[in-house]
Every structure is written in C-alpha cells, then in structure tokens.
CSV table of C-alpha atoms in Angstrom, one decimal:
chain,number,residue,atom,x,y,z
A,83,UNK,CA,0.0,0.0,0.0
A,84,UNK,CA,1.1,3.4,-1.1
A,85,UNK,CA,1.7,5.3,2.5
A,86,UNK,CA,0.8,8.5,0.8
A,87,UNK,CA,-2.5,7.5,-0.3
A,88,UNK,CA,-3.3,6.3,3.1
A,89,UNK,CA,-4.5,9.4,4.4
A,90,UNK,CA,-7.7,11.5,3.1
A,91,UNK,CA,-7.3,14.9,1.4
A,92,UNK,CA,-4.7,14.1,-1.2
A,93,UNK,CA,-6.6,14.6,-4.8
A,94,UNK,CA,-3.9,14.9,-6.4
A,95,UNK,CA,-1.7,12.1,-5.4
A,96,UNK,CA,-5.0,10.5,-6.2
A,97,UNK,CA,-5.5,11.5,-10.1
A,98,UNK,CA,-1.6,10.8,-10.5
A,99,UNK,CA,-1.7,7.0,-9.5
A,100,UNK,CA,-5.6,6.7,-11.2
A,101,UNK,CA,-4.7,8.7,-14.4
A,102,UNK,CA,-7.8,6.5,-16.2
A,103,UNK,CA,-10.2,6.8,-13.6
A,104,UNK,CA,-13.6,7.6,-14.3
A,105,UNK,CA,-14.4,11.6,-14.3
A,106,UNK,CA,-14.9,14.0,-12.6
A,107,UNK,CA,-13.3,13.1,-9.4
A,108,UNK,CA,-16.1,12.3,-6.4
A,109,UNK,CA,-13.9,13.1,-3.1
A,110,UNK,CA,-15.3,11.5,-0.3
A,111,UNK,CA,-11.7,10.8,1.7
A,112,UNK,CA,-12.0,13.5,4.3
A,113,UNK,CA,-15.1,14.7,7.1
A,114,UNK,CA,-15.3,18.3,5.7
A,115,UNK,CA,-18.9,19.5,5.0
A,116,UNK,CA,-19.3,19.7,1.4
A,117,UNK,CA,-21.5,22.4,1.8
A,118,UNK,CA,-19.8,25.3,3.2
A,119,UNK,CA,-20.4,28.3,4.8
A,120,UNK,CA,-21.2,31.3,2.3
A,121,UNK,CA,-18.1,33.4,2.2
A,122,UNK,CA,-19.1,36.8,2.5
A,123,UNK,CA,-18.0,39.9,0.4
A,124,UNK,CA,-15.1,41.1,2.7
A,125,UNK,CA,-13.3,44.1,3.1
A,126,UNK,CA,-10.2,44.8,1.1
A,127,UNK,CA,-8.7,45.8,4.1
A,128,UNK,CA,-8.8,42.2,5.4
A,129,UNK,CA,-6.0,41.0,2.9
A,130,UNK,CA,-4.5,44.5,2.4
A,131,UNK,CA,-3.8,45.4,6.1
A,132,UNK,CA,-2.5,43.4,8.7
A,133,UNK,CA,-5.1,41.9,11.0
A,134,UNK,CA,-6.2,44.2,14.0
A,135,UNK,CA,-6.3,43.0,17.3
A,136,UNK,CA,-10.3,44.2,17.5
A,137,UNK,CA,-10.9,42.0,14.5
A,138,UNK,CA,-9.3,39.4,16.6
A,139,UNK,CA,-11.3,40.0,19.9
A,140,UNK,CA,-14.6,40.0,17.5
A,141,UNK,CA,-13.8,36.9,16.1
A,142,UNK,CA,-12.8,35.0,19.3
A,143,UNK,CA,-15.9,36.5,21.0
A,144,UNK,CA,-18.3,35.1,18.6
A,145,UNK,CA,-16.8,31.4,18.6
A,146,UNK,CA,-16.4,31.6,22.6
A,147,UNK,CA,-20.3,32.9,22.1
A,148,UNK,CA,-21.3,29.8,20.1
A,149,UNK,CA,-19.4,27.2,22.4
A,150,UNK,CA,-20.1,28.7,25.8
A,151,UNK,CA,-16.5,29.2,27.1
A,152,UNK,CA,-15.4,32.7,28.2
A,153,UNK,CA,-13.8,34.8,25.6
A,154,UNK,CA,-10.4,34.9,27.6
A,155,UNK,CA,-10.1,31.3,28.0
A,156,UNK,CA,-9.5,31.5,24.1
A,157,UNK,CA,-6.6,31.6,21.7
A,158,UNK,CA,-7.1,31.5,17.7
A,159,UNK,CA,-4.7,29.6,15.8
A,160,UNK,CA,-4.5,28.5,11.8
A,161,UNK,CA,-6.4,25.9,12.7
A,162,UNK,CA,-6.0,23.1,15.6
A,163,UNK,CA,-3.3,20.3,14.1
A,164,UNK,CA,-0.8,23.6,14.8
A,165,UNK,CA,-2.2,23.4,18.3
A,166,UNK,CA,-1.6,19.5,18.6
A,167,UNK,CA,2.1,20.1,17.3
A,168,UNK,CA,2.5,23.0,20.0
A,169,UNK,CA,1.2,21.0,22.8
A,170,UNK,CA,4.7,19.2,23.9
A,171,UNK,CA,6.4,22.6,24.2
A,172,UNK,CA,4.0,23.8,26.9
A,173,UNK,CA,3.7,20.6,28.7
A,174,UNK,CA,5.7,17.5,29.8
A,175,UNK,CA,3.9,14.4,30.3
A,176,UNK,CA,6.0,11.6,30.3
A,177,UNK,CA,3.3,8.9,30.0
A,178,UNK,CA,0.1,9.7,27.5
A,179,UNK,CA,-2.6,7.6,27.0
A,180,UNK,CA,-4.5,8.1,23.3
A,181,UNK,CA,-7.3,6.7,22.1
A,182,UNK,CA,-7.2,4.2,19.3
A,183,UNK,CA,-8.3,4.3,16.5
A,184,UNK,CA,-8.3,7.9,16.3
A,185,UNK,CA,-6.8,10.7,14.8
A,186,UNK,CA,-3.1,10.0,14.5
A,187,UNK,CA,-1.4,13.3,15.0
A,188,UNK,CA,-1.9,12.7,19.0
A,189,UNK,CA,-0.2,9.6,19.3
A,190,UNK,CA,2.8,10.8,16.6
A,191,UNK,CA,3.7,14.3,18.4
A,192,UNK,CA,4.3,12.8,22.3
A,193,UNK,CA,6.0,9.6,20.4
A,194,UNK,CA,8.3,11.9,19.0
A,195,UNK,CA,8.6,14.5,22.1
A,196,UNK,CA,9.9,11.2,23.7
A,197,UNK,CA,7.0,10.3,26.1
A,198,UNK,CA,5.7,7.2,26.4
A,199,UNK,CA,2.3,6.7,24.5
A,200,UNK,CA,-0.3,4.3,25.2
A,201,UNK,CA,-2.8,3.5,22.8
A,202,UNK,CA,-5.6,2.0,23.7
A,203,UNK,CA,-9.3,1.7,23.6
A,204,UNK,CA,-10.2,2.6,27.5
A,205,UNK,CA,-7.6,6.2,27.9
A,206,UNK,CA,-10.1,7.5,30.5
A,207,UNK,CA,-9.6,4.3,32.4
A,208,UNK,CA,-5.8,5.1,32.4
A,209,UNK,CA,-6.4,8.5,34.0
A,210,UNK,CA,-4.9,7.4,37.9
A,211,UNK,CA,-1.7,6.0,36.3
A,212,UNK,CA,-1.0,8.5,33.1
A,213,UNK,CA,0.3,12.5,32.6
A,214,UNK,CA,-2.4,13.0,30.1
A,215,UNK,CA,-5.2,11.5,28.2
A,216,UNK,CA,-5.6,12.6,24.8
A,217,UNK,CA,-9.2,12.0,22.8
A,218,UNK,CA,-11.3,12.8,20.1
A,219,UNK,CA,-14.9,13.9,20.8
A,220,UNK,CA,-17.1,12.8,18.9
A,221,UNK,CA,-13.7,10.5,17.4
A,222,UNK,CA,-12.1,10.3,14.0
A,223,UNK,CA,-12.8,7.9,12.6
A,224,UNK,CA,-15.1,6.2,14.4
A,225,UNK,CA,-17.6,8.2,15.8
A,226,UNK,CA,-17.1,7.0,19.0
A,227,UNK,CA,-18.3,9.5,21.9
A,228,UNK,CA,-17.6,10.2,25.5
A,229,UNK,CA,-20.4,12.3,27.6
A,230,UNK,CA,-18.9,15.4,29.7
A,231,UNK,CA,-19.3,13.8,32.9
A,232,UNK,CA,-16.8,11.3,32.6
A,233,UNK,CA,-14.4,13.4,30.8
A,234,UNK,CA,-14.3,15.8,33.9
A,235,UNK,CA,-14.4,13.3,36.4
A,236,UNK,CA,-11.0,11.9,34.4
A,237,UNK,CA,-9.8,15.5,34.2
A,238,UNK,CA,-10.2,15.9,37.9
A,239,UNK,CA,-8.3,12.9,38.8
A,240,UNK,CA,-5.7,13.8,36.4
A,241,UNK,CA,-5.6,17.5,37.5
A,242,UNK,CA,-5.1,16.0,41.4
A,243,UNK,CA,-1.5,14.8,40.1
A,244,UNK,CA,-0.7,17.6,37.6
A,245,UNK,CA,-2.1,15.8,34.6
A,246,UNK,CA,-4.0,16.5,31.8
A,247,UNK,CA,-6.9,16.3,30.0
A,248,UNK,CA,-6.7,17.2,26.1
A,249,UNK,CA,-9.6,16.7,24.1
A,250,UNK,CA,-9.8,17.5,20.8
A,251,UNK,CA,-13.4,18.4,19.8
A,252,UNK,CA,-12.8,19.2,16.0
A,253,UNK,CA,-16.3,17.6,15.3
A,254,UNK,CA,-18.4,18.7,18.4
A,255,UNK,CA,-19.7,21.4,16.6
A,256,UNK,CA,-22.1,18.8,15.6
A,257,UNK,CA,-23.3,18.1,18.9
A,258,UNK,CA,-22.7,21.2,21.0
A,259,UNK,CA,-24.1,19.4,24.2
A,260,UNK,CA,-20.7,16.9,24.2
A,261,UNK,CA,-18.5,20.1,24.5
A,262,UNK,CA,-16.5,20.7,27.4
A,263,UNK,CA,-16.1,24.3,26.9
A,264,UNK,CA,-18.5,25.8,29.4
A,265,UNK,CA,-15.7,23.9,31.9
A,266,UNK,CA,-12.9,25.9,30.4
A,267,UNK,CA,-10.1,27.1,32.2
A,268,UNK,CA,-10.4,23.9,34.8
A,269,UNK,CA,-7.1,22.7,35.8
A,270,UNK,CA,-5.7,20.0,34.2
A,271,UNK,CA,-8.0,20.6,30.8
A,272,UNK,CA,-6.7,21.6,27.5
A,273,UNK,CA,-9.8,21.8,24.6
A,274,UNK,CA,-9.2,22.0,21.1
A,275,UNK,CA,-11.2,23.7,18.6
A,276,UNK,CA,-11.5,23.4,14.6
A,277,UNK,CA,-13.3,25.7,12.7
A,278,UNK,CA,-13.1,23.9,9.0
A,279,UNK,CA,-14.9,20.7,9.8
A,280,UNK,CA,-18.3,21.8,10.6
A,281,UNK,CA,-18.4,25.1,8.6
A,282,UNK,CA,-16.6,23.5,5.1
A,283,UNK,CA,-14.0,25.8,4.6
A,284,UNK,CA,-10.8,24.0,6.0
A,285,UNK,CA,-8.6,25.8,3.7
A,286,UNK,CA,-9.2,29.1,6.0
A,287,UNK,CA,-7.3,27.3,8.8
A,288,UNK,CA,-9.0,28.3,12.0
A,289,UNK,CA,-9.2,26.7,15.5
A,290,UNK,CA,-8.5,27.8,18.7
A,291,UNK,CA,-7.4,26.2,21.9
A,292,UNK,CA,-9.3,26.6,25.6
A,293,UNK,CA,-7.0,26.3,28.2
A,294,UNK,CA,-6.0,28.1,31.5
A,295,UNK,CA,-3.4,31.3,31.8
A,296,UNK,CA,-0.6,28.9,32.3
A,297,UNK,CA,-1.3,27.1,28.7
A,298,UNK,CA,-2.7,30.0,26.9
A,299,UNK,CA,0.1,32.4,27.6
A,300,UNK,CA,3.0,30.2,26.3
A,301,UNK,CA,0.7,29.5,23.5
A,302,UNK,CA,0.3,32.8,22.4
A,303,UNK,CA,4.0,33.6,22.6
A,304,UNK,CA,4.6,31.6,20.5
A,305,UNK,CA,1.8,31.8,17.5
A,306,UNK,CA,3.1,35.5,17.6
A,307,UNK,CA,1.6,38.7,16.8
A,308,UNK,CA,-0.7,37.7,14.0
A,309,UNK,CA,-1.2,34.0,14.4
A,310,UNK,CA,-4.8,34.4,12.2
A,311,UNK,CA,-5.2,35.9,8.9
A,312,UNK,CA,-7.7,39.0,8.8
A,313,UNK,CA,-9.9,36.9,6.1
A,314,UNK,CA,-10.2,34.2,8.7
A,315,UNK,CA,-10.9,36.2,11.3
A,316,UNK,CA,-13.9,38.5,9.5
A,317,UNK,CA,-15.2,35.2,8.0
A,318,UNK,CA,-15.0,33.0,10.8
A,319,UNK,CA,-16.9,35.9,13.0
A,320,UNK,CA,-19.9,36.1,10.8
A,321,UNK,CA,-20.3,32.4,10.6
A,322,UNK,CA,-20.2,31.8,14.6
A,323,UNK,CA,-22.9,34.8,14.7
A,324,UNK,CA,-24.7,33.2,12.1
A,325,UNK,CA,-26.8,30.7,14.4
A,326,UNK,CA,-29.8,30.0,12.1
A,327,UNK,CA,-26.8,28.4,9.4
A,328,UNK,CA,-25.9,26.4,12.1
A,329,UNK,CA,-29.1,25.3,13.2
A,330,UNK,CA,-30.0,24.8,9.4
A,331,UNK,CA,-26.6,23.1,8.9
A,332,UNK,CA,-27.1,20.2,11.2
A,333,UNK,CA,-30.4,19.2,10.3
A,334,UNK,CA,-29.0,19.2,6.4
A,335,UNK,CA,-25.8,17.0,7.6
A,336,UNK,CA,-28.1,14.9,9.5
A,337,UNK,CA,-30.9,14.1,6.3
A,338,UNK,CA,-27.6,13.4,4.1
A,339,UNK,CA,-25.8,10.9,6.1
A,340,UNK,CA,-29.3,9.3,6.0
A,341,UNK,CA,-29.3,8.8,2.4
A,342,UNK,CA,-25.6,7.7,2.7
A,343,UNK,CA,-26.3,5.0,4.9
A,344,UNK,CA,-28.8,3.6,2.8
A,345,UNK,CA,-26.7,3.7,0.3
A,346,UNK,CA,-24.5,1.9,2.4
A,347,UNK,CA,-26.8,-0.2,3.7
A,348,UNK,CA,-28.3,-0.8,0.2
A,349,UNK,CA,-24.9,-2.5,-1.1
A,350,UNK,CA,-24.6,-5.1,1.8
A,351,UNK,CA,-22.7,-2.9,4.4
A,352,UNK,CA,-23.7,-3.7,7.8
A,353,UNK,CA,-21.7,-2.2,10.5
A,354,UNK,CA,-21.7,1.7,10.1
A,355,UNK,CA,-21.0,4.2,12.6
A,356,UNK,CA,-19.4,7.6,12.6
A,357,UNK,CA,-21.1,11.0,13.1
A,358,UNK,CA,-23.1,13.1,10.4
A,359,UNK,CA,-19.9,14.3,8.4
A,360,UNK,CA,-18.6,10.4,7.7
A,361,UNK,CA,-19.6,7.1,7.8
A,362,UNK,CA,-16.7,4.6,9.0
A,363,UNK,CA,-17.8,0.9,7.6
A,364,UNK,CA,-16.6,-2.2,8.0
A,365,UNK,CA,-16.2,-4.7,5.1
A,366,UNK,CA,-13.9,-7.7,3.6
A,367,UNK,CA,-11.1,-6.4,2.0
A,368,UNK,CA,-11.6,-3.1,2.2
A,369,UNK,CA,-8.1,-2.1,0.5
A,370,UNK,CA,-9.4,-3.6,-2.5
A,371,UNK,CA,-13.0,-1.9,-2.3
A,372,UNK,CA,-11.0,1.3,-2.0
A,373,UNK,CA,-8.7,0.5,-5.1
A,374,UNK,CA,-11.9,-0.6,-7.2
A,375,UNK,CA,-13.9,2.5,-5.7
A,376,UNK,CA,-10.3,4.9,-6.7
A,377,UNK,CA,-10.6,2.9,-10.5
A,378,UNK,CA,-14.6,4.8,-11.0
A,379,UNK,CA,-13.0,8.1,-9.4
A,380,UNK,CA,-14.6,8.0,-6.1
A,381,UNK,CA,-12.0,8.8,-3.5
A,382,UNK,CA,-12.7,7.7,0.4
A,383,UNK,CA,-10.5,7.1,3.1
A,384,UNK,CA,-8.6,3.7,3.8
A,385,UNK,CA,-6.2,2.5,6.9
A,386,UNK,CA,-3.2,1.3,7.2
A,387,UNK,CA,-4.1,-0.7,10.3
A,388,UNK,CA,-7.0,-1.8,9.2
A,389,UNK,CA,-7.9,-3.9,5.6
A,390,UNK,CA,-11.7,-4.5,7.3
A,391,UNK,CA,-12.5,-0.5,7.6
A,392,UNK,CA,-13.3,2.1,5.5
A,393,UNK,CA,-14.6,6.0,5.8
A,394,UNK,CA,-17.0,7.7,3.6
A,395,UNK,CA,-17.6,11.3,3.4
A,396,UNK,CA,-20.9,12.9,2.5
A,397,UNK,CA,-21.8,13.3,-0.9
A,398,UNK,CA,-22.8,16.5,-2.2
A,399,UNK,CA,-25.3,15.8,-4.8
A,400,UNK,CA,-27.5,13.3,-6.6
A,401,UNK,CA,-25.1,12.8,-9.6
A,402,UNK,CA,-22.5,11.7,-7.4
A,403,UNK,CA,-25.2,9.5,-4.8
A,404,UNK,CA,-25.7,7.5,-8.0
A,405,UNK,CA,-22.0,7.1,-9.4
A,406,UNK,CA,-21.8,5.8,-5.5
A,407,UNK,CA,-24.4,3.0,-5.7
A,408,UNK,CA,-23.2,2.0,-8.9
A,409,UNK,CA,-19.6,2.1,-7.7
A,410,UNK,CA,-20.2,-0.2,-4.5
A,411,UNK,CA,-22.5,-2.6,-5.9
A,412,UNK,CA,-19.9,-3.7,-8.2
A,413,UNK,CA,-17.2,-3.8,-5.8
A,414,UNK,CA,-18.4,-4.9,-2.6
C-alpha cells in the first residue's frame, strides 16, 4: 500500500496514480462539510492590512459565544493540528494515554517529544496511572463518543496529580451538548477547537485552543503577533454569529448521512458508525473496495491498520449518490 495515499485529502496524489479513472473526481476521503459556509463579500482591508487585534477580539468573542466558554479562555490559531504540534512545548507528560483508533497526529507528536504513549481503547480508564489523556470527541474515525461527565471526572483525577486532559473536539460542533467548553479554564483541561470541519472551509485554517493562563500564555508567545489571517478572522466571526446556518446546517448533515447510509446499507454494508460528516464501515477487503472505488473516481478514506474499515464522506449531490451506488454494488 502506497503510504501517501493512506490518508484523506490528497486529490492529487489520487488523479496521478488513477490517471484512467472515471471523471470528474467524487472526493469522499475527508469529514469536511461539502456544503460550506457562504463566504461573505469582505473588506479589502482584510488582505491589504495586517489583522487588528479588535478583529481578533470580535472573532474569538463570537466562537467563545457559540461554544459557551469565556472569551479569555481562548486563543485562535491557523487551525487546531498547529495546536496539537505546539502541545509538547508547553507541557511535559512523560506517559500519555491516546485513544485508538483515532486521529493520529496525538499519538505521533508525544512519540516523537519522547513520552511514552499508550494506545488504547479505555484512555479514560488510564487517567490514575498517566500525565495526560488525549481524545477525540465525537472520534475520527469512528464516531465513538464520550459524555462530559466522565471526561471531567477523568480530568479531575488527572488534574489532582498535575495531569492533563486534552480533548480534541474538532467535530463537536455537531453536537454542542458533548462540549467541554463551558468547563474551560479547569485545571488540568486543554480543549481544542477546529473551525473547518463543521463550517466547510478548511482551507481558512482556524481553530482555537481553551486552556487556563498557564497554557494559553505560552501559546500565544509563540503563535506571535498575527497568528490568524484578517480573512479568517472576519469570516470566521460572521459564521459563529450566524446561528440560524448552524441550526439549518445540522439538520442538512443529519438528512444526508441518511441517504448515505442507505446507500450503504443498500450494497450489503452492515456495520456503520461515525457522526453526520462520515460514515466509517466495515467490510472484507476493504483495501481492494477502495482501489476498485479509486478505478470509477470515487475517493474515500482507507487505513493502514485496518484492511476491514473504511470511511466515507458525505456526498454533495445526486449525480454523485448514483456514481456511489453503482460504484459499490460492483465492488463490494
């Protein structure tokens, strides 16, 4: 298996090793909301001029609005996997528990800050003998979730010896209710937040991390002065005061993972979980599924760990819902 096509979001890898594959492309590898937020008209000023630290406060005021954490518990960042790279410079656990599966960013940056990482499938369990316990809520790729209560009774016994909590919530924008945000500044908790998932524009890179003084001081140190671009900052405050788009949103994401599922369903899948922006299956051979999916240009995520699993984004129209059907029921 070709490492670099492991992972979602690579197009063009895609079309270079599946130069006779079927057109145009249907790119279902990654959990992004195919349909985004509007971008607004913006200002000139907002690529012309540096960003201003009132655009900044506006912007972190309207996401800290929209998740229910105190404006000053926030800092912006391009997006949060900077955030989960930055993470070993402010802290020093020397044994992490991660979640597996799950995203693997969190088990590669403590391997490589030299800690000792355990992966399993219990990390809250793990929370009297470990530094940290890092999770996804709702997870990637899985879907899997964990309900506030017991992630803040395993931060408190964490933060009773110094440890850490670190959840990454890039997908709780989906289900607002999971969020630990209204907790933030706790001791012990670290909360991560990505704004391209749920709104569709990942390219913007926007996230923000919800920590106490201790974390977010370092933090900001080092993002610098301008960590966040002025376009990010304009558009990302309109969509987190643009409630009635998010309201609107979910219910959309939630009727099209329906019709993915029974497409799903429809081809001889049975076990399907996930959340409303992907589906993760399970199926025989699923490395070949994907290669015979890749051959009709339909592009979903695969593992390395795994030949029995698969991951299906949402499909953005009808065209593509058929091409999907027809795809399947020939190769699974």
């Amino acid at each position: 298996m070709r490492h670099d096509l492991v992972h979602g979001g690579s197009l063009d890898k895609m079309r270079a090793a599946f130069p006779n594959a079927s057109g145009p492309w249907i790119d279902l590898s990654t959990g992004i909301n195919p349909w985004s937020y509007p971008v607004p008209d913006v200002s000139p000023d907002t690529l012309n001029a540096l960003p201003t630290r009132d655009a900044y406060q506006q912007c972190r005021a309207a996401m800290a609005s929209v998740i229910g954490a105190p404006a000053d518990t926030l800092v912006l960042a391009p997006g949060s996997e900077l955030l989960i790279r930055m993470l070993p410079q402010i802290i020093s656990p020397k044994r992490v528990a991660v979640l597996t599966p799950t995203y693997g960013d969190h088990a590669q940056v403590w391997r490589t800050a030299g800690c000792s990482v355990i992966e399993t499938t219990s990390p809250l369990s793990l929370s009297s003998d470990v530094d940290a316990v890092a999770i996804c809520n709702p997870n990637n790729p899985d879907g899997r979730l964990f309900q506030p209560d017991e992630l803040e009774a395993a931060r408190a016994k964490l933060a009773e010896r110094g440890g850490w909590l670190i959840v990454d919530e890039a997908y709780t924008d989906l289900a607002p209710e999971l969020s630990l945000a209204r907790h933030a500044g706790a001791p012990g908790l670290i909360v991560l937040r990505s704004f391209g998932k749920f709104y569709g524009l990942a390219g913007l890179r926007l996230g923000a991390i919800i920590a106490s003084e201790d974390i977010l001081r370092p933090i900001s140190n080092l993002l610098g002065v301008w960590p966040v671009s002025g376009l990010a900052l304009d558009i990302g405050k309109r969509a987190y005061q643009d409630t009635s788009w998010q309201v609107s949103t979910r219910a959309r994401l939630d009727d099209a993972r329906r019709r993915l599922d029974e497409i799903l369903v429809g081809t001889g899948i049975k076990e399907i979980h996930g959340t409303n922006l992907f589906r993760f299956v399970e199926c025989e051979d699923a490395h070949l599924i994907w290669r015979r999916l890749a051959e009709r240009g339909i592009y979903v995520r695969r593992f390395s760990w795994s030949n029995q699993h698969l991951r299906f984004g949402l499909i953005a129209n009808e065209a593509a819902e058929t091409r999907l059907l027809e795809a399947l029921s020939l190769s699974v």
